[in-house]
Short mmCIF file of C-alpha atoms in Angstrom, two decimals:
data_model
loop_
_atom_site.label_atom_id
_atom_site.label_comp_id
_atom_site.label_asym_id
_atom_site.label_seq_id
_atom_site.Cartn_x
_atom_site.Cartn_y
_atom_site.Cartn_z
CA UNK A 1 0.00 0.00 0.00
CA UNK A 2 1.50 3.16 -0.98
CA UNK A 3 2.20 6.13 1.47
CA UNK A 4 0.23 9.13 1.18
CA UNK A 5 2.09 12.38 1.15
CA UNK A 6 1.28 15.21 3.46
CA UNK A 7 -0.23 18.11 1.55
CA UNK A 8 0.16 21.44 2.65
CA UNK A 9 -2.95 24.21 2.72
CA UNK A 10 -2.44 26.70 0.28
CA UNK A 11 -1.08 30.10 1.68
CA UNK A 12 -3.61 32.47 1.47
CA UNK A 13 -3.32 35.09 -1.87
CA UNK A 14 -0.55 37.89 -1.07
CA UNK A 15 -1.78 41.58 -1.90
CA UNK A 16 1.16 43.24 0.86
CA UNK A 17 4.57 41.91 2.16
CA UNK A 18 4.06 40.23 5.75
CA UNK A 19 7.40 41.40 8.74
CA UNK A 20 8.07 37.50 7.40
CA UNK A 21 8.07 38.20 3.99
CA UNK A 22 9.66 41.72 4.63
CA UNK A 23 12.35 40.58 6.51
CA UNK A 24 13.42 38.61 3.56
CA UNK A 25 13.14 41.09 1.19
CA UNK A 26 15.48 43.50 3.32
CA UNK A 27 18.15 41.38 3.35
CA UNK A 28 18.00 40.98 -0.51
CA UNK A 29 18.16 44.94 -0.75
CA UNK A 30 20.35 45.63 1.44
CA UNK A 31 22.87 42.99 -0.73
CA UNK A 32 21.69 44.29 -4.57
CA UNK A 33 20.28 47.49 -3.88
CA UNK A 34 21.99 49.38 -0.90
CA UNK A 35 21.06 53.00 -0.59
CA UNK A 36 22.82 55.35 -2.62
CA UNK A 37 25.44 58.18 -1.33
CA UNK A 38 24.08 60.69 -3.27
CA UNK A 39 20.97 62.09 -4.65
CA UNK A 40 17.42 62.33 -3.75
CA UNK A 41 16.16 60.13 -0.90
CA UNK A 42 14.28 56.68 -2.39
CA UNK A 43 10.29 56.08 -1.24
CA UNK A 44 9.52 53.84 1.06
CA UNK A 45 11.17 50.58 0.23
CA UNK A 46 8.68 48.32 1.82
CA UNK A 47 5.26 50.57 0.23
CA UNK A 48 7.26 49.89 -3.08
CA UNK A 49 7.11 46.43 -2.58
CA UNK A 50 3.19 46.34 -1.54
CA UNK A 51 2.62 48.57 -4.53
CA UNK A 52 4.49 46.30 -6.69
CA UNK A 53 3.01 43.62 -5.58
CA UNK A 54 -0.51 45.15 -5.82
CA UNK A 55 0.60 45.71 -9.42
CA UNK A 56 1.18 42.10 -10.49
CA UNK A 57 -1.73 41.17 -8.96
CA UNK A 58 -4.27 43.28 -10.11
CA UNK A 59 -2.98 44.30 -13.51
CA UNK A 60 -3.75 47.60 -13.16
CA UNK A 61 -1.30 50.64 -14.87
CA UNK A 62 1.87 51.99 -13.26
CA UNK A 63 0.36 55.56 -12.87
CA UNK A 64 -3.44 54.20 -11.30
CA UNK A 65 -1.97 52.29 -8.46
CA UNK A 66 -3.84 53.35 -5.37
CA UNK A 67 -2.09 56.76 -3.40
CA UNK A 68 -1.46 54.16 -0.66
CA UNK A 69 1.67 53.01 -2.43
CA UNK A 70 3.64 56.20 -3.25
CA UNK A 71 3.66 57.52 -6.71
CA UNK A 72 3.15 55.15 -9.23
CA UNK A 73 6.15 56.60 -11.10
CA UNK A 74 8.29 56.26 -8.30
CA UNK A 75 7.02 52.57 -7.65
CA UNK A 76 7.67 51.83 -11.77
CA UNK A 77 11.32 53.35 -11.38
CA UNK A 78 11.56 51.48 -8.16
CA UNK A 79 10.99 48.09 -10.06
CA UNK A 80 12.73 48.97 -12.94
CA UNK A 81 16.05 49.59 -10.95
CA UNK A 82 15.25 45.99 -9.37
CA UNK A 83 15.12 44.40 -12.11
CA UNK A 84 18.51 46.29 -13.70
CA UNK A 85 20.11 45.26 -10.29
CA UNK A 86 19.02 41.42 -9.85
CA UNK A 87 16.86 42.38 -7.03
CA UNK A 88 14.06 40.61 -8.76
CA UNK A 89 15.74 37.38 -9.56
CA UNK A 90 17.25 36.86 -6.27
CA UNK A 91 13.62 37.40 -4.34
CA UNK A 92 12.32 34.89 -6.86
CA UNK A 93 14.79 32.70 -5.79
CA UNK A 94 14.76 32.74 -2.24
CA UNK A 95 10.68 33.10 -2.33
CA UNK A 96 11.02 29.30 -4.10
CA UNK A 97 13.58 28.20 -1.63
CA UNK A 98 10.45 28.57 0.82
CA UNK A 99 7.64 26.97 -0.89
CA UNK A 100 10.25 23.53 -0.91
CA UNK A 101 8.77 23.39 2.75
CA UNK A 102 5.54 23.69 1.62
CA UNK A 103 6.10 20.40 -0.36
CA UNK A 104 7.15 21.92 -3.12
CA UNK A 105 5.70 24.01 -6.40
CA UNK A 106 3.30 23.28 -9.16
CA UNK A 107 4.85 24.30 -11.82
CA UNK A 108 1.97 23.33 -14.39
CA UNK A 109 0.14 26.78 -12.77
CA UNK A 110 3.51 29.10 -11.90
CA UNK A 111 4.45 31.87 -14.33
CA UNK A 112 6.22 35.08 -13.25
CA UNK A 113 6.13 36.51 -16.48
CA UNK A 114 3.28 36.05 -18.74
CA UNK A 115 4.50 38.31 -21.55
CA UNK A 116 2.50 36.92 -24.75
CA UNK A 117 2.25 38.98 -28.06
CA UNK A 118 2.92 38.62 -31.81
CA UNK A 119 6.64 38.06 -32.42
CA UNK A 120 8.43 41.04 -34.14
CA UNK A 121 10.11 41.17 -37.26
CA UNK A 122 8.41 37.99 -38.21
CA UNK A 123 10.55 35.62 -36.48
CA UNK A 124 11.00 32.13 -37.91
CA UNK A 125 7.25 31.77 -39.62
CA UNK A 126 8.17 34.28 -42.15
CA UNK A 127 8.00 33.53 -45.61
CA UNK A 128 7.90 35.01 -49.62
CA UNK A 129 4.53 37.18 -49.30
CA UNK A 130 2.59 35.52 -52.21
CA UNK A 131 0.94 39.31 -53.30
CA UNK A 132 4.24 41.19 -53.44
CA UNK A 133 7.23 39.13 -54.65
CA UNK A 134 9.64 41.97 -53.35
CA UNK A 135 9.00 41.64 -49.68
CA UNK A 136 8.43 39.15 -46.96
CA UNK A 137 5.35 38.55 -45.44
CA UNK A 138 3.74 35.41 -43.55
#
């Protein structure tokens, strides 16, 4: 007879960074994205975070997140500079490195980036246009 496994409960749906979840995340900045020497001070690190988070949840535009974040601009640059620096990556990584404990992750339902559009230039389903000999089309 085989051995059932132990099935976690699903963690409830995140919408704002947890002290847990925080605590994690400062550690990550502090290694990629230390603050810098000079220049204008940065938003709130931790609002960023909600506001991104908020963002990838919803769907909603850079520049209509909620006033409860910070400016949306500031949150977008904020990301951006994340991204530039690893930031991104890393908390990706170590956010998986947790869900092991949790007995692991579907990965049939797990996307971080669902970027899905028409390929540009054509890519490798272009052919001879048959209506103008001179140019490719599809």
């Amino acid at each position: 007879m085989a051995r059932r496994k132990n099935r976690a409960e699903p963690l409830p749906t995140i919408w704002r960074s947890d002290d847990a979840l925080w605590e994690k995340v400062e550690k990550v900045l502090e290694e990629f994205d230390p603050p810098a020497r000079f220049g204008p001070e940065r938003i709130d690190q931790r609002k960023a975070l909600d506001g991104v988070i908020y963002r990838m949840r919803s769907g909603v535009q850079w520049n209509h997140l909620p006033r409860e974040f910070g400016d949306g601009a500031s949150v977008h640059r904020t990301f951006q500079r994340w991204v530039k620096r690893g930031v991104v990556r890393r908390l990706w990584a170590v956010l998986l490195e947790g869900c092991e404990g949790l007995g692991g992750v579907d990965w049939e339902w797990q996307s971080f980036d669902c970027a899905m559009g028409k390929v540009r230039h054509g890519g490798d389903q272009v052919g001879p246009n048959p209506t103008d000999r001179a140019k490719n089309g599809s």
